[in-house]
mmCIF file of C-alpha atoms and ligand atoms in Angstrom:
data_model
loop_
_atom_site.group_PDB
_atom_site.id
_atom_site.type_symbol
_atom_site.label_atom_id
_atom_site.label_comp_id
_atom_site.label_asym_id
_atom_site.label_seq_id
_atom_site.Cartn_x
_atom_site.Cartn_y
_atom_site.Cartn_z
ATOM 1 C CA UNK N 1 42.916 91.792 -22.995
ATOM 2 C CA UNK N 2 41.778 92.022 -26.473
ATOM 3 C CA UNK N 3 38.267 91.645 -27.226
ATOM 4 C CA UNK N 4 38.774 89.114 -29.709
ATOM 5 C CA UNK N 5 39.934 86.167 -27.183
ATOM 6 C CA UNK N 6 36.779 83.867 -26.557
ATOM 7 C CA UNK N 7 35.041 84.749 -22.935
ATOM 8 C CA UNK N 8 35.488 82.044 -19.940
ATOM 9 C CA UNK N 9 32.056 81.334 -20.520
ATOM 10 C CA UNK N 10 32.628 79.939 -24.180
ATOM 11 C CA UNK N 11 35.671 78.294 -22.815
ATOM 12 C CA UNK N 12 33.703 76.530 -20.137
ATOM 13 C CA UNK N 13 30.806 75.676 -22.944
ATOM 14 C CA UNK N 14 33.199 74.150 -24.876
ATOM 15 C CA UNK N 15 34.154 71.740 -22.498
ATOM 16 C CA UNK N 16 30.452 71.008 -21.566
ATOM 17 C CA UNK N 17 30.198 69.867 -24.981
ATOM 18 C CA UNK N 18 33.301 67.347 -25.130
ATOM 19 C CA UNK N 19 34.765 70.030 -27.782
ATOM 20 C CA UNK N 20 38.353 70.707 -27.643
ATOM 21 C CA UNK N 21 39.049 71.952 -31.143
ATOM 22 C CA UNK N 22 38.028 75.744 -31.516
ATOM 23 C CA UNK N 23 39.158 78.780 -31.767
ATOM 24 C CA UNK N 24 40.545 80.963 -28.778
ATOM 25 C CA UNK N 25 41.427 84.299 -30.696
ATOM 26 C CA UNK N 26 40.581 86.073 -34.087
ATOM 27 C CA UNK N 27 41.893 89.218 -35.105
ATOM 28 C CA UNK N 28 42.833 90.931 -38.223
ATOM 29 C CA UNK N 29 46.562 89.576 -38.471
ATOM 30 C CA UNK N 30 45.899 86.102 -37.589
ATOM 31 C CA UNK N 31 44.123 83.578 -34.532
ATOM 32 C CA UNK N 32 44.524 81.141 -32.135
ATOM 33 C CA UNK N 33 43.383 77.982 -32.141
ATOM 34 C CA UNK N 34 43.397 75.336 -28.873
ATOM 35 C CA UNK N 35 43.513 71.878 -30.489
ATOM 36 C CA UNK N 36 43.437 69.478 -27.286
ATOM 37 C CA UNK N 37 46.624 70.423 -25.220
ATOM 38 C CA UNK N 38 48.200 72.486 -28.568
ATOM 39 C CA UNK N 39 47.806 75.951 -29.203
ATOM 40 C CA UNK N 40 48.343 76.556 -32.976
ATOM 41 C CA UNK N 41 48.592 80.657 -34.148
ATOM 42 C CA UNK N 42 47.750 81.475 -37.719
ATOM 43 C CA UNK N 43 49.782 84.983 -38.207
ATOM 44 C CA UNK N 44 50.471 87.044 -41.201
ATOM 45 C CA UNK N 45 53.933 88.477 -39.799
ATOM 46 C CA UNK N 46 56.751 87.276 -37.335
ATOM 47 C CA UNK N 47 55.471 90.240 -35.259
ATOM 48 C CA UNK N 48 51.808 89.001 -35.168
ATOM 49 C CA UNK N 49 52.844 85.806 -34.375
ATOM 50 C CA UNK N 50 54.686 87.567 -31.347
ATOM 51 C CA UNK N 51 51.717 89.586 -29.830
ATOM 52 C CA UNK N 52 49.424 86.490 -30.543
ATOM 53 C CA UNK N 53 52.019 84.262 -27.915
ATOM 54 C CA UNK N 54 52.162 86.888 -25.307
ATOM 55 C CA UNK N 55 48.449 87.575 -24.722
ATOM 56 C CA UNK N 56 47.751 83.574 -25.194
ATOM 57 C CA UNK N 57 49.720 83.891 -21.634
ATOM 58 C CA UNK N 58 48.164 85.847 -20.243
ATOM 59 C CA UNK N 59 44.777 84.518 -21.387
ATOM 60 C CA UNK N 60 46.118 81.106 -20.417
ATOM 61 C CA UNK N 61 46.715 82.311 -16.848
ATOM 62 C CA UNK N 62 43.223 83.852 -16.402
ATOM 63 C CA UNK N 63 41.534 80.309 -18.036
ATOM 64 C CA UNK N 64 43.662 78.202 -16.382
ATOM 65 C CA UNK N 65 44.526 76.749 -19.572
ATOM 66 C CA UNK N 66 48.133 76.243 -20.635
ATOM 67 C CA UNK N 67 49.321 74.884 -24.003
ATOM 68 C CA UNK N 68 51.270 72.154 -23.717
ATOM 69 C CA UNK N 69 52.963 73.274 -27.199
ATOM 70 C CA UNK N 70 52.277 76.105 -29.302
ATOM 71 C CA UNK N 71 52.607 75.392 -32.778
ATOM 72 C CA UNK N 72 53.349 79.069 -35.473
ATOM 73 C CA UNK N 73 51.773 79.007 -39.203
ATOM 74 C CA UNK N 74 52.102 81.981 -41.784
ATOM 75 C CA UNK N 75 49.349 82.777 -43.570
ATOM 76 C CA UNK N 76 50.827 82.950 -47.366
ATOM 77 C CA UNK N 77 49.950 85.301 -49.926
ATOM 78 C CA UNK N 78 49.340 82.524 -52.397
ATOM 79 C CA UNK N 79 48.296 78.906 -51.983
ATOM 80 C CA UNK N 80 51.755 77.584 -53.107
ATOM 81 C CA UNK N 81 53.605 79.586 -50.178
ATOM 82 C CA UNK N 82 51.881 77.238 -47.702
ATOM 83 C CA UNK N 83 54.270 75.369 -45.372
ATOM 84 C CA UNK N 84 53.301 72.901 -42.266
ATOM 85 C CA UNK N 85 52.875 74.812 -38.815
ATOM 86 C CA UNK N 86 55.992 74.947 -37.115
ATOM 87 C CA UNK N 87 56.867 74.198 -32.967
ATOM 88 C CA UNK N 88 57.522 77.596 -31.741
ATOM 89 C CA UNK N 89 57.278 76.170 -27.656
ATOM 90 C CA UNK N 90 57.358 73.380 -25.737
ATOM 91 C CA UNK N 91 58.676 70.203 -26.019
ATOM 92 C CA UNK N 92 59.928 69.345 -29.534
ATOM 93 C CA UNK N 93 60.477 65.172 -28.552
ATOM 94 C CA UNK N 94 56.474 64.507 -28.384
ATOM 95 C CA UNK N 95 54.626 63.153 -31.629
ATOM 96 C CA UNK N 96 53.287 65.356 -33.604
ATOM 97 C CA UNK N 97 49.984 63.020 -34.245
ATOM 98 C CA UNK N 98 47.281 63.104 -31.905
ATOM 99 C CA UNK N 99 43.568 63.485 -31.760
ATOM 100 C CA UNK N 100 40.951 66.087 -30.732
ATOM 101 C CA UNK N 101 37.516 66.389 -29.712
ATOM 102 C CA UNK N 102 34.316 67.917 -31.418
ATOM 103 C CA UNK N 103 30.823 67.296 -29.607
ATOM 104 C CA UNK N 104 32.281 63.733 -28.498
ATOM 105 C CA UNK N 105 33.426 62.872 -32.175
ATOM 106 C CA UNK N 106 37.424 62.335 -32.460
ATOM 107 C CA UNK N 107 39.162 63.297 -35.710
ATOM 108 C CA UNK N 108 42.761 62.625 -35.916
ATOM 109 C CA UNK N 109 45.838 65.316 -36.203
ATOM 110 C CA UNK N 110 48.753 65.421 -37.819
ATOM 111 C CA UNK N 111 50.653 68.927 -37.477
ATOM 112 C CA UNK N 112 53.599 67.557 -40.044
ATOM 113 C CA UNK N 113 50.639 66.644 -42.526
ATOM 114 C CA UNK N 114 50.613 70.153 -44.342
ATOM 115 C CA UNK N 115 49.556 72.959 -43.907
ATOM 116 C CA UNK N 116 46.041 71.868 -42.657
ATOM 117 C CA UNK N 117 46.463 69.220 -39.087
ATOM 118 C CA UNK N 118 43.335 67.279 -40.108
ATOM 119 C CA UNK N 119 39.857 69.718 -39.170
ATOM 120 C CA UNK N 120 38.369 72.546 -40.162
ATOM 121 C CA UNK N 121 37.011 74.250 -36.991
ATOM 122 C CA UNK N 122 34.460 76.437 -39.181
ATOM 123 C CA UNK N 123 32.629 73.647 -40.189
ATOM 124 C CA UNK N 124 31.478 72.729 -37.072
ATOM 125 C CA UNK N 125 27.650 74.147 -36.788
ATOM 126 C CA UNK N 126 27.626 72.412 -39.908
ATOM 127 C CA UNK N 127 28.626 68.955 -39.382
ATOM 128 C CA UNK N 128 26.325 68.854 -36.029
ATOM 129 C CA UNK N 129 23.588 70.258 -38.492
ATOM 130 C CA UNK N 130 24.428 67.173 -41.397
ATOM 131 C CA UNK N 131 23.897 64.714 -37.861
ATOM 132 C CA UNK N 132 20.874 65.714 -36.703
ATOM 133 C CA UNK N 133 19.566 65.409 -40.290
ATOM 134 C CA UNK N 134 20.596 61.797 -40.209
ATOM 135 C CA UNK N 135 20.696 61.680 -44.122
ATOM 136 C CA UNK N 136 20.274 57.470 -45.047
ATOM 137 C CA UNK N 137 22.999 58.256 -47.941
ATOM 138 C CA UNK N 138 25.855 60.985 -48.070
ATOM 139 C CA UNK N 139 27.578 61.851 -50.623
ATOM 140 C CA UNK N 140 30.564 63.971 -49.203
ATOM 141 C CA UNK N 141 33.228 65.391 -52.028
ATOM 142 C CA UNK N 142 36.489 66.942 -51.370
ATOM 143 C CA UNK N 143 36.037 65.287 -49.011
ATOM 144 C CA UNK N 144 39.686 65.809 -47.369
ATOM 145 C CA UNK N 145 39.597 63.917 -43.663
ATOM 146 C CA UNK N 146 36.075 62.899 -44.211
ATOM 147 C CA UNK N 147 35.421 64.869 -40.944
ATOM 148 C CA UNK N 148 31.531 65.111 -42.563
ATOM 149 C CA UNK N 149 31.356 61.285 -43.099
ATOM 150 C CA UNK N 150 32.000 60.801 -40.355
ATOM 151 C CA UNK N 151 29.384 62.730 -38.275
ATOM 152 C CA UNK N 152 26.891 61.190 -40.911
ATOM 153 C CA UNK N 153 27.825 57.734 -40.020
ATOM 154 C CA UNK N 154 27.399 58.169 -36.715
ATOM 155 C CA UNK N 155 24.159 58.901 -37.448
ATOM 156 C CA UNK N 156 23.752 55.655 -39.441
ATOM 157 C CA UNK N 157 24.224 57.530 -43.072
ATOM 158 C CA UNK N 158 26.102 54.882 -45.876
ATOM 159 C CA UNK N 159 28.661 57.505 -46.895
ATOM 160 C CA UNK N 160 30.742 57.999 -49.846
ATOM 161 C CA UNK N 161 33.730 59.794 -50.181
ATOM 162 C CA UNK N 162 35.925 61.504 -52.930
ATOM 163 C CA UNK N 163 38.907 63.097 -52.893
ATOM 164 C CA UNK N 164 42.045 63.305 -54.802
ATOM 165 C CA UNK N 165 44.425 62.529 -52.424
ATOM 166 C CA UNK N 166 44.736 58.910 -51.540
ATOM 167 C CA UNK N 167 46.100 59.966 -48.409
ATOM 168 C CA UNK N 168 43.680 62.222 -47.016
ATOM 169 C CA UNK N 169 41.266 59.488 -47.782
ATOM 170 C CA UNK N 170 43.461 57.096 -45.404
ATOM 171 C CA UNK N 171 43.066 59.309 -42.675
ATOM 172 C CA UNK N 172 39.931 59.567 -43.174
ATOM 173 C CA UNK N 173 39.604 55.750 -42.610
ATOM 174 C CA UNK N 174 41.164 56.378 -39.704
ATOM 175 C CA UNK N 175 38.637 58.826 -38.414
ATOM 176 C CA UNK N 176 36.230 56.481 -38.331
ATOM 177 C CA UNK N 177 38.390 53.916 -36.540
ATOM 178 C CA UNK N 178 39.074 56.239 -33.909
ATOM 179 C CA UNK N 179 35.253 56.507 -33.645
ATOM 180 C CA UNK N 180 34.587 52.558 -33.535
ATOM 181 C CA UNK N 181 32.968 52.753 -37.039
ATOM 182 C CA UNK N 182 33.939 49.851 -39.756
ATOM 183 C CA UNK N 183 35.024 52.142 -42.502
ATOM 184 C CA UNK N 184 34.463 48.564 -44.592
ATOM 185 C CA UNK N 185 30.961 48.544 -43.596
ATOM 186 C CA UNK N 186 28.542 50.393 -46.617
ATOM 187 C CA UNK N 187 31.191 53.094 -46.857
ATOM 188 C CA UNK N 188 33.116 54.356 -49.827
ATOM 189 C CA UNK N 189 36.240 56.106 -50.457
ATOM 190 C CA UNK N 190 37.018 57.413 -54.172
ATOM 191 C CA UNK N 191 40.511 58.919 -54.660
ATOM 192 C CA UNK N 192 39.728 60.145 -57.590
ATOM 193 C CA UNK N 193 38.264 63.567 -59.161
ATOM 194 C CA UNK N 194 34.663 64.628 -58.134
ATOM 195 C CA UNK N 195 34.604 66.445 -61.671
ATOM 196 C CA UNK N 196 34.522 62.888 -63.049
ATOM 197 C CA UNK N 197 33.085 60.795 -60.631
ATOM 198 C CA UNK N 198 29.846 62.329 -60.168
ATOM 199 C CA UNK N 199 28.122 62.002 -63.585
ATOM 200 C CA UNK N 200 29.665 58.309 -63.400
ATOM 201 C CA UNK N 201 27.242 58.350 -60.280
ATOM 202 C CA UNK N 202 24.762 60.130 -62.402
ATOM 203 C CA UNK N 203 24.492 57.716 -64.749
ATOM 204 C CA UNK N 204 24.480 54.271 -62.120
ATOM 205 C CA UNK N 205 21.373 55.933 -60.716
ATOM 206 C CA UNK N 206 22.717 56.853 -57.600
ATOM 207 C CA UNK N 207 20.817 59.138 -55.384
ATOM 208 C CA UNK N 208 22.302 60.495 -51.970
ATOM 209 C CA UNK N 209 20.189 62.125 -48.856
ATOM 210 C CA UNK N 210 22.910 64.388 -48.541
ATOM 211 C CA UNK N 211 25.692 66.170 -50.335
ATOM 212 C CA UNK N 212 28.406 68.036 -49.340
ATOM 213 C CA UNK N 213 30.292 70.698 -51.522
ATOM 214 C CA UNK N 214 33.334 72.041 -50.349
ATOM 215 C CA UNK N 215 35.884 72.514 -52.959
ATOM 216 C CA UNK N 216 39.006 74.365 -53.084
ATOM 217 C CA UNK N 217 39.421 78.156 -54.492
ATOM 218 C CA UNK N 218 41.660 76.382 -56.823
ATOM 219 C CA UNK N 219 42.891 72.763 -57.660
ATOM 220 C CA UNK N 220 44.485 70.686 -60.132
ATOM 221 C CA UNK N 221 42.446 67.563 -60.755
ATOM 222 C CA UNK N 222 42.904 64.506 -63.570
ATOM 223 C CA UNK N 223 44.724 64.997 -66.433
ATOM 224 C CA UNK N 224 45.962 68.820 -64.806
ATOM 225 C CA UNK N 225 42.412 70.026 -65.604
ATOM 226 C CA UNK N 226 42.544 73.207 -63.600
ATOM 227 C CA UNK N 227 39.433 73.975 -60.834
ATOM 228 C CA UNK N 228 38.798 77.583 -59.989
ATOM 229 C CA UNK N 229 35.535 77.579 -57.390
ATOM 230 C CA UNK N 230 34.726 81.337 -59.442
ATOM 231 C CA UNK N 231 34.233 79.702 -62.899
ATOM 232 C CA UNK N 232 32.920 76.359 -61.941
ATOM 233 C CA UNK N 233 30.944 76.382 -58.890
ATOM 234 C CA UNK N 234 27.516 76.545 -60.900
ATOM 235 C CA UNK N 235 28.784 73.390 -62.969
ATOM 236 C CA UNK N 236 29.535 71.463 -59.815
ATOM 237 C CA UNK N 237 26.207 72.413 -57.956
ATOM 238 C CA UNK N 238 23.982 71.638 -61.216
ATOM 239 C CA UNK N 239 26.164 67.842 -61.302
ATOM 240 C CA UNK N 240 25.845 67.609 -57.742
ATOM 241 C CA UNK N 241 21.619 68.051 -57.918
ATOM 242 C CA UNK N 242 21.483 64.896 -60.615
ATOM 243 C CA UNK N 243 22.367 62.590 -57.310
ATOM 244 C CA UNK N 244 19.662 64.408 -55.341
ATOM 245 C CA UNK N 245 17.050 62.371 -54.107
ATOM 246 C CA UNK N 246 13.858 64.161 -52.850
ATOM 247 C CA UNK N 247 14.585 65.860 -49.835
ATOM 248 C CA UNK N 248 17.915 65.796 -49.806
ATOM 249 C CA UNK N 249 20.182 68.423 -48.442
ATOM 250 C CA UNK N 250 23.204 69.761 -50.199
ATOM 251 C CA UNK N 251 25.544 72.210 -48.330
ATOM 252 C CA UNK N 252 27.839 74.538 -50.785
ATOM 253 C CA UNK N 253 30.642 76.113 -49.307
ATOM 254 C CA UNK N 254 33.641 78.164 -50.004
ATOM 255 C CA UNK N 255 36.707 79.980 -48.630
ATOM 256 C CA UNK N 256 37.324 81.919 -51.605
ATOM 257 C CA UNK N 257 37.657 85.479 -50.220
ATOM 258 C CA UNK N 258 35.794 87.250 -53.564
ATOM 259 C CA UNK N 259 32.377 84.784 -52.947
ATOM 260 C CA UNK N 260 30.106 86.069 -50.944
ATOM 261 C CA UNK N 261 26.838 84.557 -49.122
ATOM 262 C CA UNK N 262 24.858 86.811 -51.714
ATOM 263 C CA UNK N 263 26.886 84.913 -54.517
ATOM 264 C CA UNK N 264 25.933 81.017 -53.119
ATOM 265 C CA UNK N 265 22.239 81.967 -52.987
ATOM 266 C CA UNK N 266 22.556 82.971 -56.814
ATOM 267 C CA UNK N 267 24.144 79.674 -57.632
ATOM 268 C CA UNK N 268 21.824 77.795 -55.037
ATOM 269 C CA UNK N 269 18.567 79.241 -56.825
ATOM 270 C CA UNK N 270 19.637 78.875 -60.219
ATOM 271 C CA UNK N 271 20.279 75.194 -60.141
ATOM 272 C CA UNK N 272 16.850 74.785 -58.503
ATOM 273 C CA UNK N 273 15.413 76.698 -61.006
ATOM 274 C CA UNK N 274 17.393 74.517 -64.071
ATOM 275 C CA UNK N 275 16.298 70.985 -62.498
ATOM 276 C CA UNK N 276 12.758 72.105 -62.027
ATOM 277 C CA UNK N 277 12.859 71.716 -57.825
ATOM 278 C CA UNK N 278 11.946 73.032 -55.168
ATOM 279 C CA UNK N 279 13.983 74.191 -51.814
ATOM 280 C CA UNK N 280 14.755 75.975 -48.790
ATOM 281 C CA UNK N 281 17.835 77.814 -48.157
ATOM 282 C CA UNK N 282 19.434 78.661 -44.843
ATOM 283 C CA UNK N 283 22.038 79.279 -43.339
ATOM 284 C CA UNK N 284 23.855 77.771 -40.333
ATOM 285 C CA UNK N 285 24.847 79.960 -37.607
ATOM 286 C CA UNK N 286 28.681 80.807 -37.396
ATOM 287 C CA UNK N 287 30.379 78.425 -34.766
ATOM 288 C CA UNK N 288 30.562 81.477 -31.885
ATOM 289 C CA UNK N 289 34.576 81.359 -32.014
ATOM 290 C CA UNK N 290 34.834 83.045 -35.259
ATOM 291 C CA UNK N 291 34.306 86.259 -35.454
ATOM 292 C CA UNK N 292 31.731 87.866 -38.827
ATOM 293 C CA UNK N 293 34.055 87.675 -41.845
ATOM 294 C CA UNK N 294 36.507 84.888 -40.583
ATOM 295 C CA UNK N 295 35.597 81.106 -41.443
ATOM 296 C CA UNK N 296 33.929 79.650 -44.663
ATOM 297 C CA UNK N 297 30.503 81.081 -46.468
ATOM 298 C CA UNK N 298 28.608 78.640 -46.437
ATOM 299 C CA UNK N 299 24.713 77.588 -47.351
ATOM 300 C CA UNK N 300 22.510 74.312 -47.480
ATOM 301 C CA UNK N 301 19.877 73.903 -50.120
ATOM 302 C CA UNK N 302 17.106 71.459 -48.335
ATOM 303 C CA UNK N 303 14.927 70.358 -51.490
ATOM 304 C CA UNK N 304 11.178 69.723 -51.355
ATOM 305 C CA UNK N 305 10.784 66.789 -53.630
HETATM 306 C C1 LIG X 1 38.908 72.545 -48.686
HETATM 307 S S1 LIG X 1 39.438 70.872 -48.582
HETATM 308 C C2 LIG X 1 37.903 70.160 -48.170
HETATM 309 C C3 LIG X 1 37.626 70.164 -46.691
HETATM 310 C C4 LIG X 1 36.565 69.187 -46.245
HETATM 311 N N1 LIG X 1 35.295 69.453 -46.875
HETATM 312 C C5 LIG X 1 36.413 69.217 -44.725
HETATM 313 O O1 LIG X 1 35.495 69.898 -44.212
HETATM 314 O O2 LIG X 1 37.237 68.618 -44.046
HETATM 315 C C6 LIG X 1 39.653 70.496 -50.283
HETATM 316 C C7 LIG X 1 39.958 69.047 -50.651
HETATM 317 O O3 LIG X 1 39.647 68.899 -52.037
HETATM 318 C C8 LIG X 1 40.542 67.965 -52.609
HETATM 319 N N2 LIG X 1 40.473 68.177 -54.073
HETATM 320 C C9 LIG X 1 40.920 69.238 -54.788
HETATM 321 N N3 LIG X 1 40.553 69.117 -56.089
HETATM 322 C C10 LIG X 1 39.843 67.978 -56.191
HETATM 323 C C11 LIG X 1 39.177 67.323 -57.262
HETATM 324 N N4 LIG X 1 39.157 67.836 -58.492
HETATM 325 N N5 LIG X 1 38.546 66.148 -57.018
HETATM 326 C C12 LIG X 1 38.579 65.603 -55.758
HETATM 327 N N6 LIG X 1 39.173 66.191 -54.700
HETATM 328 C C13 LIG X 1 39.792 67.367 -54.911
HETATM 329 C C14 LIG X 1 41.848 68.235 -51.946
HETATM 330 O O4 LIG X 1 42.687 67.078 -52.005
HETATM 331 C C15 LIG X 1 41.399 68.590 -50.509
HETATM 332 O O5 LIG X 1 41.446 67.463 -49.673
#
């Protein structure tokens, strides 16, 4: 077997931890990912997508776990290539809608969404790390399925947050349905651009515990003003540290392939250095699923007053 499939003792610590959304292969033409009773392979080529199926059997027998589906997705070239997974086994009558499991929490799925089902798995060290913190306030932007607020509201946090898409907001209400939470109840959702709606926050006063930064590599937002995370990641960061309060942690993180850890710490200790603050860096270990290289860089700024 390929030494990129997780070991049974992952597997088995998975369960432990009522997670059933991670990883089960990485390799350098695509992965595997087990999301509940779904397997769902990321490839780069039909023949990928091929090798990835037939060892999933065979890792399946030896695990004793056997997707009930298994769902195909190309990885594109370019962002406008992207295209919803598609069923390439099992049985094509059941919903496509369901729910899966990280460290107890329940985020909903949708495989006919997009080309994303509703959770990043790579995020994971760093929600649990944003719900031990407990922040009072978050602030979470791009905020997609609100998979952050809802970790923080678990942990009591008021949360706000902002995306573009109305409808990612919407099932990001549901998310915190599904985990008994009153999305009604001291939370906000903006569907609106975070380019505009944070110094609008700037200038109410508003001050968050904790922000989260997770753009895109690139976006259009109001008015077609075109994002690229390369030009304007400083901008954002230096907005973001107005709504600061002392203490606060802000995560930045990025998929862009030419951004490196090296490259956040540069942004990370320039904005401390133009508000005048002070902070720790670190870095959250890498959910033990993905392999070095695979999965988002990402960093979180903790400020000392
Ligand atoms: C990479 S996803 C964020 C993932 C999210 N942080 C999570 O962990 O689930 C990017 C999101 O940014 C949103 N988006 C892109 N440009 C935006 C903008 N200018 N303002 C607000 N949201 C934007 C997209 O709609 C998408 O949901």
């Amino acid at each position: 077997m390929n030494r990129g499939w997780i070991t049974p003792v992952q597997f088995a610590a998975f369960e432990a931890s009522q997670t059933d959304a991670h990883r089960l292969f990485s390799g350098a033409d695509g992965w595997v990912e087990r999301l509940a009773q779904d397997a769902l392979i990321s490839h780069k080529t039909p023949a990928a997508l091929d090798g990835m199926r037939d060892e999933l059997s065979g890792w399946g027998a030896a695990n004793a776990w056997n997707p009930r589906r298994i769902f195909g997705k190309l990885l594109p070239r370019q962002n406008e290539d992207r295209d919803p997974p598609v069923l390439v086994g099992g049985d094509a009558t059941l919903p496509l809608t369901g729910d899966v499991r990280e460290n107890g929490v329940r985020y909903c799925l949708d495989f006919a969404a997009g080309y994303s089902a509703g959770l990043f798995l790579d995020q994971r060290t760093n929600r649990a790390f944003l719900r031990n913190a407990a922040p009072a306030r978050l602030l979470n932007t791009f905020a997609y399925t609100c998979s952050f607020s809802v970790v923080a509201a678990l942990a009591g946090a008021a949360t706000v947050s902002i995306d573009l898409s109305r409808k990612s907001l919407e099932r990001g209400k549901a998310n915190f349905l599904l985990n008994g939470l009153d999305a009604n109840a001291g939370h906000r959702f903006l569907a609106d651009d975070v380019l505009e709606v944070l110094p609008r926050l700037a200038r109410r006063g508003e001050k968050f515990d904790a922000i989260v930064l997770d753009p895109p590599t690139f976006s259009r937002g109001n008015k077609g003003r075109r994002w690229q995370v390369g030009q304007h990641l400083e901008d954002l960061v230096l907005a973001a540290m107005e709504l600061a309060a002392p203490s606060a942690r802000v995560l930045i993180s990025t998929n862009c392939a030419t951004i490196q850890h090296g490259d956040l710490e540069r942004v990370a200790r320039f904005a401390l250095k133009f508000h005048r603050r002070a902070g720790d860096l670190h870095r959250e270990a890498q959910p033990p699923d993905f392999r070095p290289g695979h999965g988002a860089r990402t960093l979180w700024m903790s400020l000392r007053g």
